[in-house]
Short mmCIF file of C-alpha atoms in Angstrom, two decimals:
data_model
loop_
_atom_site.label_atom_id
_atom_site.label_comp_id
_atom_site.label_asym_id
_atom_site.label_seq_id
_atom_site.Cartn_x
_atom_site.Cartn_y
_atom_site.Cartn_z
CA UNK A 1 42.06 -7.85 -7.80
CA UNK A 2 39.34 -9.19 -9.97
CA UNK A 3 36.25 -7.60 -10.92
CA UNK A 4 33.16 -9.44 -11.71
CA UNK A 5 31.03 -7.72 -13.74
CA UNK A 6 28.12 -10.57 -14.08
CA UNK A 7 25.78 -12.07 -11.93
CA UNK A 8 23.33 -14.93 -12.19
CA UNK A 9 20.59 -14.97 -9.99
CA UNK A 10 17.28 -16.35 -8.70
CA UNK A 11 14.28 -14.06 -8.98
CA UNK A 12 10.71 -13.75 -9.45
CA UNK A 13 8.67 -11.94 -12.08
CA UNK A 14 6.41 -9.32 -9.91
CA UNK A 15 5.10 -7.65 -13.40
CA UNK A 16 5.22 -7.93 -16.97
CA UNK A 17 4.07 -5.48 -19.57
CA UNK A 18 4.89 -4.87 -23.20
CA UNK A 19 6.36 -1.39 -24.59
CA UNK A 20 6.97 0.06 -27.62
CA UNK A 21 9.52 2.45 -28.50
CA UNK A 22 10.07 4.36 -32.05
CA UNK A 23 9.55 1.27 -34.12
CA UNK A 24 10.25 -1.63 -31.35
CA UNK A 25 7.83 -3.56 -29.06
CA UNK A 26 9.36 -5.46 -26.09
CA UNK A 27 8.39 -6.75 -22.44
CA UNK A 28 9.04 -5.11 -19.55
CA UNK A 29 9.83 -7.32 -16.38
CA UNK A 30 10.01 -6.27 -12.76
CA UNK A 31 11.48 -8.73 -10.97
CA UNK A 32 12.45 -8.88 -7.13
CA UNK A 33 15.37 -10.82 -5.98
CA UNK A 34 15.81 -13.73 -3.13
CA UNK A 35 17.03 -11.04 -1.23
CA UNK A 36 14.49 -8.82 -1.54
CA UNK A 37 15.71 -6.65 -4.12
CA UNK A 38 13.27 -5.08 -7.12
CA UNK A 39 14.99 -4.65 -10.34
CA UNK A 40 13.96 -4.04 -14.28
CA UNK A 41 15.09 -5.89 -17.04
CA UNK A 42 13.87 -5.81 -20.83
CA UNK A 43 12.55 -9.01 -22.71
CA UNK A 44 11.95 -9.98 -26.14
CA UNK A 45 8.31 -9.03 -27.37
CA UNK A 46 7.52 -12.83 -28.26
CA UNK A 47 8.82 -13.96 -24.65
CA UNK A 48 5.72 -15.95 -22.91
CA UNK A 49 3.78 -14.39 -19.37
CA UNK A 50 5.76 -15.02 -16.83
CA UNK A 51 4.12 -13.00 -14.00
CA UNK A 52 4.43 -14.64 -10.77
CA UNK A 53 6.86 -17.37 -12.05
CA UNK A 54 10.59 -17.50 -10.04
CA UNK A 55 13.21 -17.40 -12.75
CA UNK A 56 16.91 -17.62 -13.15
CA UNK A 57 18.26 -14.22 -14.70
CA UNK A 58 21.88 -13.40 -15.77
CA UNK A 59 22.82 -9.73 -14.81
CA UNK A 60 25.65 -7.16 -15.60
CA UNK A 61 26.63 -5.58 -12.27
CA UNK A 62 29.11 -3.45 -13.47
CA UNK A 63 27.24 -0.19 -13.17
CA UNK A 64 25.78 -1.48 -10.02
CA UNK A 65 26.46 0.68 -7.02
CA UNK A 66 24.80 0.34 -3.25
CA UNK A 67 22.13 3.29 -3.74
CA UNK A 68 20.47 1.82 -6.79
CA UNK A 69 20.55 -1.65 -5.38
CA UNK A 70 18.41 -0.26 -2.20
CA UNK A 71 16.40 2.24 -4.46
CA UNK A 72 15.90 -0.51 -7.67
CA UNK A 73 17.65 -0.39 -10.90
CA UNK A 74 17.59 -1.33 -14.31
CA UNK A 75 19.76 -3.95 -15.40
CA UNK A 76 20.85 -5.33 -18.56
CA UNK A 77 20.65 -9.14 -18.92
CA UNK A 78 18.47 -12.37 -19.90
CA UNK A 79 15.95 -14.86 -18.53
CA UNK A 80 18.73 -17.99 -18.16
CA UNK A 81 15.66 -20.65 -17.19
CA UNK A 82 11.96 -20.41 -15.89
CA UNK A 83 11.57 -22.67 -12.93
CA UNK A 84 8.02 -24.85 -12.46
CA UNK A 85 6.97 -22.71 -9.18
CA UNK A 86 4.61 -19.43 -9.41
CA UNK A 87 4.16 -17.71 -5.93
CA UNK A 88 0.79 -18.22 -4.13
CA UNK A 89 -0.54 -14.98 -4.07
CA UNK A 90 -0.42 -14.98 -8.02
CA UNK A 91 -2.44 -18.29 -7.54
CA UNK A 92 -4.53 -16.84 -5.31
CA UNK A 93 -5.68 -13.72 -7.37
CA UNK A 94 -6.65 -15.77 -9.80
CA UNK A 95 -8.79 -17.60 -7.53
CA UNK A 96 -10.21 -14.41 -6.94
CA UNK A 97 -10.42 -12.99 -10.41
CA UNK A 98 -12.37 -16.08 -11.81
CA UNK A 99 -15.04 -15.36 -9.85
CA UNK A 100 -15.70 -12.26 -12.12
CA UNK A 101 -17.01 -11.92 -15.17
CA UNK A 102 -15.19 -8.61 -15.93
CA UNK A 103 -11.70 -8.84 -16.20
CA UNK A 104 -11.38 -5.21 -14.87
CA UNK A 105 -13.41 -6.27 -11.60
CA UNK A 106 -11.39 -9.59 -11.86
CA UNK A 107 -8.10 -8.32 -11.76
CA UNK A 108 -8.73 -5.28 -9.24
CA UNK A 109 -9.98 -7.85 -6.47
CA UNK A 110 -7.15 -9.81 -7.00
CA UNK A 111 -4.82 -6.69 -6.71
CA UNK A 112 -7.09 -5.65 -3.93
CA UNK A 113 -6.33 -9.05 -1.52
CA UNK A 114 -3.17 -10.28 -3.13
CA UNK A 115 -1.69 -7.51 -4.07
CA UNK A 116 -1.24 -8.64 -7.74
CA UNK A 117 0.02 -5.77 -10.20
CA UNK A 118 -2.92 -4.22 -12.33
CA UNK A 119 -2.90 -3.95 -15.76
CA UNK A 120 -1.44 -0.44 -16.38
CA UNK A 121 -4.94 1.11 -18.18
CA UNK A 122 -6.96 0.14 -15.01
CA UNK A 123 -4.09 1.52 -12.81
CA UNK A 124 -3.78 5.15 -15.14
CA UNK A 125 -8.04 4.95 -14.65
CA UNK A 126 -7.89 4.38 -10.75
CA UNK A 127 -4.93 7.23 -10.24
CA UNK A 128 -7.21 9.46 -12.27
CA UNK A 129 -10.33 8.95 -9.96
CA UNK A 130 -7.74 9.36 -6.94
CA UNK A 131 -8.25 5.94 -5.86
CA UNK A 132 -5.12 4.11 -6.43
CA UNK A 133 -4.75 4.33 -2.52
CA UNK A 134 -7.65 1.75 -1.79
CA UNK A 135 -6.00 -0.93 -4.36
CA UNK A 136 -3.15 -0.66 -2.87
CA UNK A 137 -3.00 -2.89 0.90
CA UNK A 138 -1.57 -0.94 3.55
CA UNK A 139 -2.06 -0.26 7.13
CA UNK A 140 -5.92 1.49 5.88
CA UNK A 141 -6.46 -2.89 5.08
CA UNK A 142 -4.78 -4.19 7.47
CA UNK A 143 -7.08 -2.25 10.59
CA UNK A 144 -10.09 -3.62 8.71
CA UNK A 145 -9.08 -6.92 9.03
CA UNK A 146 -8.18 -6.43 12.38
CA UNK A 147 -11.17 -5.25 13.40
CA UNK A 148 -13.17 -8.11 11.81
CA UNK A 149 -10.82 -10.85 12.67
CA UNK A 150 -11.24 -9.69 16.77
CA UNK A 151 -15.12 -9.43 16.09
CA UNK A 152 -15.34 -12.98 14.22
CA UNK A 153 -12.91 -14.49 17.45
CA UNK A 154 -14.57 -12.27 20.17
CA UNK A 155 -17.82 -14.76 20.32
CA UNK A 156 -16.44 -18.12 20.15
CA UNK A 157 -13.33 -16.96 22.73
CA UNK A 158 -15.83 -15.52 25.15
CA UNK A 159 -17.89 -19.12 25.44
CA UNK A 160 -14.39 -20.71 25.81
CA UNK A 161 -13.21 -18.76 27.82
CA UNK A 162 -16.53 -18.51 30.14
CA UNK A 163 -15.61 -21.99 30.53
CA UNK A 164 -12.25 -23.52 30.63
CA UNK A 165 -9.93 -20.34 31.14
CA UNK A 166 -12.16 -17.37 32.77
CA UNK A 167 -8.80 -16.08 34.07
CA UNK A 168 -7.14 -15.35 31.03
CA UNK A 169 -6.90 -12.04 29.67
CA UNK A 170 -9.29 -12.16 26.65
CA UNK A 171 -7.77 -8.64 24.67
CA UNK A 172 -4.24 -10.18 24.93
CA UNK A 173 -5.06 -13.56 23.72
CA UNK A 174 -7.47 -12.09 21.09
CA UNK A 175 -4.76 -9.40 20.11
CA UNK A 176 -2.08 -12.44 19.60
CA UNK A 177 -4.48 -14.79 17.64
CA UNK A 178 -4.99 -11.81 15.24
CA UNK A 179 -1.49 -10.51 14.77
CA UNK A 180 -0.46 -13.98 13.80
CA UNK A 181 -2.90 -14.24 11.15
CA UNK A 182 -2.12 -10.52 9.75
CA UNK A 183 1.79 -11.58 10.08
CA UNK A 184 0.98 -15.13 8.01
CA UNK A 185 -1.16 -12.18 5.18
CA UNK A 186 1.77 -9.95 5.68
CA UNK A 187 3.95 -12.95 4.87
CA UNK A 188 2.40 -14.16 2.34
CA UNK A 189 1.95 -10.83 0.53
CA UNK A 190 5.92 -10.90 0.94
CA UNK A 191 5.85 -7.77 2.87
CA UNK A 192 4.64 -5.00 1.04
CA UNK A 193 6.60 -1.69 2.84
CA UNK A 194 3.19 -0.13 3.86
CA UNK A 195 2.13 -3.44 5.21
CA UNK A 196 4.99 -3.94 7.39
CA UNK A 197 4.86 -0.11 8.75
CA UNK A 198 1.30 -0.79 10.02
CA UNK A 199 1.91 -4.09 11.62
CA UNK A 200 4.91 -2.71 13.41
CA UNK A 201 2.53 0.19 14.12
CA UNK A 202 0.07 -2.39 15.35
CA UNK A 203 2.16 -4.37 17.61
CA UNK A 204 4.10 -1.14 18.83
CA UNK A 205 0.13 0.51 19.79
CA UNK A 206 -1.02 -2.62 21.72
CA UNK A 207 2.30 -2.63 23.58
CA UNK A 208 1.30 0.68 24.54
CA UNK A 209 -2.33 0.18 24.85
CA UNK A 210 -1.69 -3.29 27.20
CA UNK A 211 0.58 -0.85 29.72
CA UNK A 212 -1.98 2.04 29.87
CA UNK A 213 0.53 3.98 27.38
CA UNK A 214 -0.68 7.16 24.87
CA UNK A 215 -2.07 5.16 21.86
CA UNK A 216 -1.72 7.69 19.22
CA UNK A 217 2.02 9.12 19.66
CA UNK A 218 4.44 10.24 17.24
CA UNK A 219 6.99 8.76 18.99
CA UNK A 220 5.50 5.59 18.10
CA UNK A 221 5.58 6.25 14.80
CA UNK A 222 8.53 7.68 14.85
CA UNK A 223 10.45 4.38 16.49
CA UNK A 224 8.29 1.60 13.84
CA UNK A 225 9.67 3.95 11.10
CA UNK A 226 13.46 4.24 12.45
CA UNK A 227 13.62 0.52 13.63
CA UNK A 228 12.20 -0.85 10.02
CA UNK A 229 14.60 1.28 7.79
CA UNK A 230 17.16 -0.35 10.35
CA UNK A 231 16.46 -3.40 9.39
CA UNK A 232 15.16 -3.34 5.96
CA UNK A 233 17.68 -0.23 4.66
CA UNK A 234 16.16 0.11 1.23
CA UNK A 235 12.82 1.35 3.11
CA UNK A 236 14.21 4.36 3.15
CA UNK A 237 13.57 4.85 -0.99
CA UNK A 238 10.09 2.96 -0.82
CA UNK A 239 7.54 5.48 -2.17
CA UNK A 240 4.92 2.88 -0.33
CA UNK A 241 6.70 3.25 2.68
CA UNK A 242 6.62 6.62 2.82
CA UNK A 243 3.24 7.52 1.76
CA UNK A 244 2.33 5.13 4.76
CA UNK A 245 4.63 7.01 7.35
CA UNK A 246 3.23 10.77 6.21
CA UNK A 247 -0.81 9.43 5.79
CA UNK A 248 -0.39 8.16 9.55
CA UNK A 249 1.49 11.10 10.33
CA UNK A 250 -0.90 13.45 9.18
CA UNK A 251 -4.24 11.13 11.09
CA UNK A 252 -1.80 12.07 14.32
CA UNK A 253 -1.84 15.50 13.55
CA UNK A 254 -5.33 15.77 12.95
CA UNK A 255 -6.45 13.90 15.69
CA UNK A 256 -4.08 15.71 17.96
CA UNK A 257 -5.38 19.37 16.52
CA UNK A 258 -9.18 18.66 17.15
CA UNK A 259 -9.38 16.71 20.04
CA UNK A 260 -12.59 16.07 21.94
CA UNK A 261 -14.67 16.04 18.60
CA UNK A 262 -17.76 14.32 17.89
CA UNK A 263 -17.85 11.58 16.07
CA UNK A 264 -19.32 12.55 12.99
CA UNK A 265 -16.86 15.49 12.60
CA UNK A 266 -13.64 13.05 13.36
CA UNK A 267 -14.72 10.82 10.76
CA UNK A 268 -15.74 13.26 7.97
CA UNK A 269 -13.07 15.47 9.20
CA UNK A 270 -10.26 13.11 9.38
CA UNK A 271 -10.94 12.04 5.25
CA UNK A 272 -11.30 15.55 4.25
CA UNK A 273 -8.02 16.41 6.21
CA UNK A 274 -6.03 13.50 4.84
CA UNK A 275 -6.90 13.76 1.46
CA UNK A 276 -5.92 17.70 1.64
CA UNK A 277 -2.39 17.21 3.10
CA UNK A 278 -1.53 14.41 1.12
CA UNK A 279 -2.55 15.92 -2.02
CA UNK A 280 0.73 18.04 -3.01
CA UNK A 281 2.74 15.07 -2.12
CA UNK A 282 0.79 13.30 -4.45
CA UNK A 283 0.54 15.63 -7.17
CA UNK A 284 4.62 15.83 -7.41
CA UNK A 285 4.77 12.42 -6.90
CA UNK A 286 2.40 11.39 -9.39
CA UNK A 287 1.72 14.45 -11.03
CA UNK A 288 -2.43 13.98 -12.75
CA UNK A 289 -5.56 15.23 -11.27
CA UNK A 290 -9.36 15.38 -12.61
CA UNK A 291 -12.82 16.89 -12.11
CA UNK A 292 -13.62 13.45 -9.76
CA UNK A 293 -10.39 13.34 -7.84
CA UNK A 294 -11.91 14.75 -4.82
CA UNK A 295 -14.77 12.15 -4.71
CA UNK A 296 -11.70 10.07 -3.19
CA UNK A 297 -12.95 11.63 -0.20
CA UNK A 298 -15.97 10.01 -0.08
CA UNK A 299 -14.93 6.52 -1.82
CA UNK A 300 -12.42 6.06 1.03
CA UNK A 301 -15.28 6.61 3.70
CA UNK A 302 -17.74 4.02 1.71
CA UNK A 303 -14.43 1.46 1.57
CA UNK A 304 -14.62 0.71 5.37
CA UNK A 305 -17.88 -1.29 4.92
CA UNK A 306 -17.02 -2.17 1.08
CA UNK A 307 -14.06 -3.57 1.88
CA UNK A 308 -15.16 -6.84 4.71
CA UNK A 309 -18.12 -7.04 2.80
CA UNK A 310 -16.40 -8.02 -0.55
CA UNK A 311 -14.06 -10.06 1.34
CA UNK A 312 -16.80 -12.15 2.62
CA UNK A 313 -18.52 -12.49 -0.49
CA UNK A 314 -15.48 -13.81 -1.96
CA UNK A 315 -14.88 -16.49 0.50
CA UNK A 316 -18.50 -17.44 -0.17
CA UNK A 317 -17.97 -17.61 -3.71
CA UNK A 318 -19.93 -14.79 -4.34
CA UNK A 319 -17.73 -11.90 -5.52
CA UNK A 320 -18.85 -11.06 -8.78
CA UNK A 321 -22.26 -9.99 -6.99
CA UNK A 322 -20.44 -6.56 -7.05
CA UNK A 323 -19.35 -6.01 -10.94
CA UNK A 324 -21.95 -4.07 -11.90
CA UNK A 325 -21.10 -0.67 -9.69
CA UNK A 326 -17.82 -1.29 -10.05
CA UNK A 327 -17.69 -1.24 -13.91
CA UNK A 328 -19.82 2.41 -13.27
CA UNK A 329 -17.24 3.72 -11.05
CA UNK A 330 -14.76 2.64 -13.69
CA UNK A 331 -16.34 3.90 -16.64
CA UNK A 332 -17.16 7.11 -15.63
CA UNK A 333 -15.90 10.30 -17.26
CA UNK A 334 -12.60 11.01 -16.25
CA UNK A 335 -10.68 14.21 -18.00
CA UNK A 336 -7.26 14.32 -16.38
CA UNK A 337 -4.61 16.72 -16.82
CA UNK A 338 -1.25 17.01 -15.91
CA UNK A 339 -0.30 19.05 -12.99
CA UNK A 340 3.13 19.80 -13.01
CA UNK A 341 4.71 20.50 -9.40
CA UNK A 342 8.16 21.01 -8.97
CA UNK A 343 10.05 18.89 -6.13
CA UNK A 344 10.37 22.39 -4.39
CA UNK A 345 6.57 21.87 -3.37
CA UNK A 346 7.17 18.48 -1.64
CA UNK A 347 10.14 19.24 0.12
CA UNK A 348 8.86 22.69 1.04
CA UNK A 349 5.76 20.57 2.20
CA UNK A 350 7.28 18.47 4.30
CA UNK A 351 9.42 20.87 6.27
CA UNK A 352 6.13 22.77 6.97
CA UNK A 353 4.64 19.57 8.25
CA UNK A 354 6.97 18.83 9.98
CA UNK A 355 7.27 22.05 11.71
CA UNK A 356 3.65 21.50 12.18
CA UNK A 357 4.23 19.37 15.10
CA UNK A 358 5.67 22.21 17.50
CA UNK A 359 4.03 25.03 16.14
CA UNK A 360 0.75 25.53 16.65
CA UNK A 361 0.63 28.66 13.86
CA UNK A 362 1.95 26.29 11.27
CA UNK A 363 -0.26 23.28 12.05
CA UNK A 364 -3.51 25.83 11.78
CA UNK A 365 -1.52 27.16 8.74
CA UNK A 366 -1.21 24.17 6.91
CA UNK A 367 -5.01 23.11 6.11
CA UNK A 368 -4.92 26.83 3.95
CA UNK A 369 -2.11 26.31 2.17
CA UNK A 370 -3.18 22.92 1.31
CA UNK A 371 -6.48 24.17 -0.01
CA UNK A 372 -4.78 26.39 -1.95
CA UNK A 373 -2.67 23.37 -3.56
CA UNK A 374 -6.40 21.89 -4.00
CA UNK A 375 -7.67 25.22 -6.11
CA UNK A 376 -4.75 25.30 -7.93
CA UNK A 377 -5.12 21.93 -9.35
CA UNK A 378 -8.79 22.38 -10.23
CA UNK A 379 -7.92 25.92 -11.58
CA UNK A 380 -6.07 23.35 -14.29
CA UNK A 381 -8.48 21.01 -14.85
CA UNK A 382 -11.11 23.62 -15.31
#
């Protein structure tokens, strides 16, 4: 039998960055395949940007095995031919980066809508301030949207409706008009893994919701998750995905532990909560931590107005009107260290979250332990 050990292949460059190692400087290229696959390849130093450009690569596959093809890999191999097509959402950040004057601002609002890689400075600076969450569109973006797409259509549906159709139901034609829009972003974002958990998530809740169904269940959560890794397999080794399943999880558990709260305590509460249990994940996942992580907390809260504001003021032309406290948050102090927590804390973390869901002990357990995480880590940085 014959074994081919090559491959040529059409791809597009997602990000390209230069490194240098002992004595030699090359590019970096993360590319992601027709079929969906993300895979590394090194360049020569000289080679031109190609970010956002589809390109014809030649591969060796012989190392290949089905794991690292669902995971991502690094391949060896060369750019064969650059094709004249770059993907719209590179187009489009730049749309939305030359509206700035500070290429920090400019490329952070284009990561922010298109979700355009960031230079890797700006994205070390945002992990540091515990931010990189925000920058990074998920299902946090995509109920923002929602909610101002339904309140921009609610007016002019409710005269047309008063009208010409007073017998349709306005929440399920409203719902529909929306989801198609977020599915055309979603699209045209090429499906980020977070995005597609939340719009599953989305259209799995208003099933619910339309046939008088508990809204916030784990089982729902639960079936978007199983049903998407059925699909899309390699889902399964998405650290996006899974940061979006256990940050939802975790609102469900919160939500379901202090029920019947006011307001002001479920909102406050929920961001204090969230950014607790998700902290060890994140410190073994990511592994820094500084003396402003914790204002994450309350940047996440000011990022539900921040975030339809800016995105009006960009389709006014007006989005630089924000540089100025942006370049403050990004300039400020930041001393981070290097927290170094074994795997044995996330998997130990999980379990106990998961056992969180029967147990009441361990779900009024957990909050503790993660403050203790929390101390721990500023123990280091003081």
């Amino acid at each position: 039998m014959t074994r081919y050990d090559d491959a040529v292949i059409f791809a597009t460059v997602e990000q390209q960055y230069e490194k240098r190692k002992a004595e030699r400087t090359y590019q970096v290229l993360k590319l992601r395949s027709e079929a969906g696959a993300f895979f590394y390849m090194t360049a020569p130093a000289a080679l031109r940007n190609l970010q956002g450009y589809a390109v014809r690569v030649w591969l060796r596959t012989d190392r290949l095995d089905f794991r690292h093809y669902l995971s991502g890999f690094f391949a060896h191999g060369a750019v064969d031919a650059v094709l004249p097509r770059r993907q719209w959402k590179f187009r489009a950040g730049e749309w939305f980066a030359a509206q700035h004057d500070e290429g920090r601002s400019g490329a952070l609002f284009a990561a922010l809508f298109t979700a355009t890689p960031l230079p890797t400075e700006l994205r070390t600076s945002l992990g540091q301030l515990g931010i990189s969450h925000l920058l990074a569109i998920s299902g946090f973006h995509l109920g923002l949207l929602s909610v101002l797409l339904f309140t921009l259509l609610r007016f002019p549906y409710r005269a047309l409706q008063s009208r010409w159709f007073p017998w349709r139901n306005a929440h399920r034609d409203l719902f529909a008009v929306t989801a198609m829009i977020l599915l055309g972003y979603a699209l045209f974002l090429q499906l980020p893994p977070s995005v597609l958990r939340a719009f599953a998530m989305m259209l799995i809740g208003f099933f619910l919701y339309d046939r008088g169904l508990r809204l916030l269940s784990f089982q729902s959560l639960f079936i978007a998750a199983v049903l998407l890794i059925a699909i899309w397999p390699r889902l399964l080794f998405s650290v996006g995905f899974c940061l979006s399943v256990a940050g939802v999880y975790y609102i469900f558990l919160f939500l379901h532990t202090f029920a019947d709260r006011g307001k002001i305590f479920t909102f406050v509460g929920m961001h204090v909560w969230v950014y607790l249990m998700m902290l060890p994940i994140a410190l073994t996942i990511f592994g820094t931590f500084s003396a402003l992580h914790p204002l994450s907390i309350l940047w996440t809260m000011l990022f539900i107005p921040f975030y339809p504001l800016t995105l009006l003021l960009h389709a006014a032309g007006a989005g630089g009107v924000l540089d100025a406290p942006i370049v403050w948050i990004l300039e400020l102090p930041v001393s981070a260290v290097r927290v170094e927590a074994g795997w044995w804390l996330l998997i130990s973390w999980g379990a106990l979250s998961l056992l969180a869901l029967p147990s009441k002990t361990v779900k009024m357990l957990l909050p503790f332990l993660a403050t203790a995480v929390f101390v721990g880590a500023v123990y280091q940085v003081a």
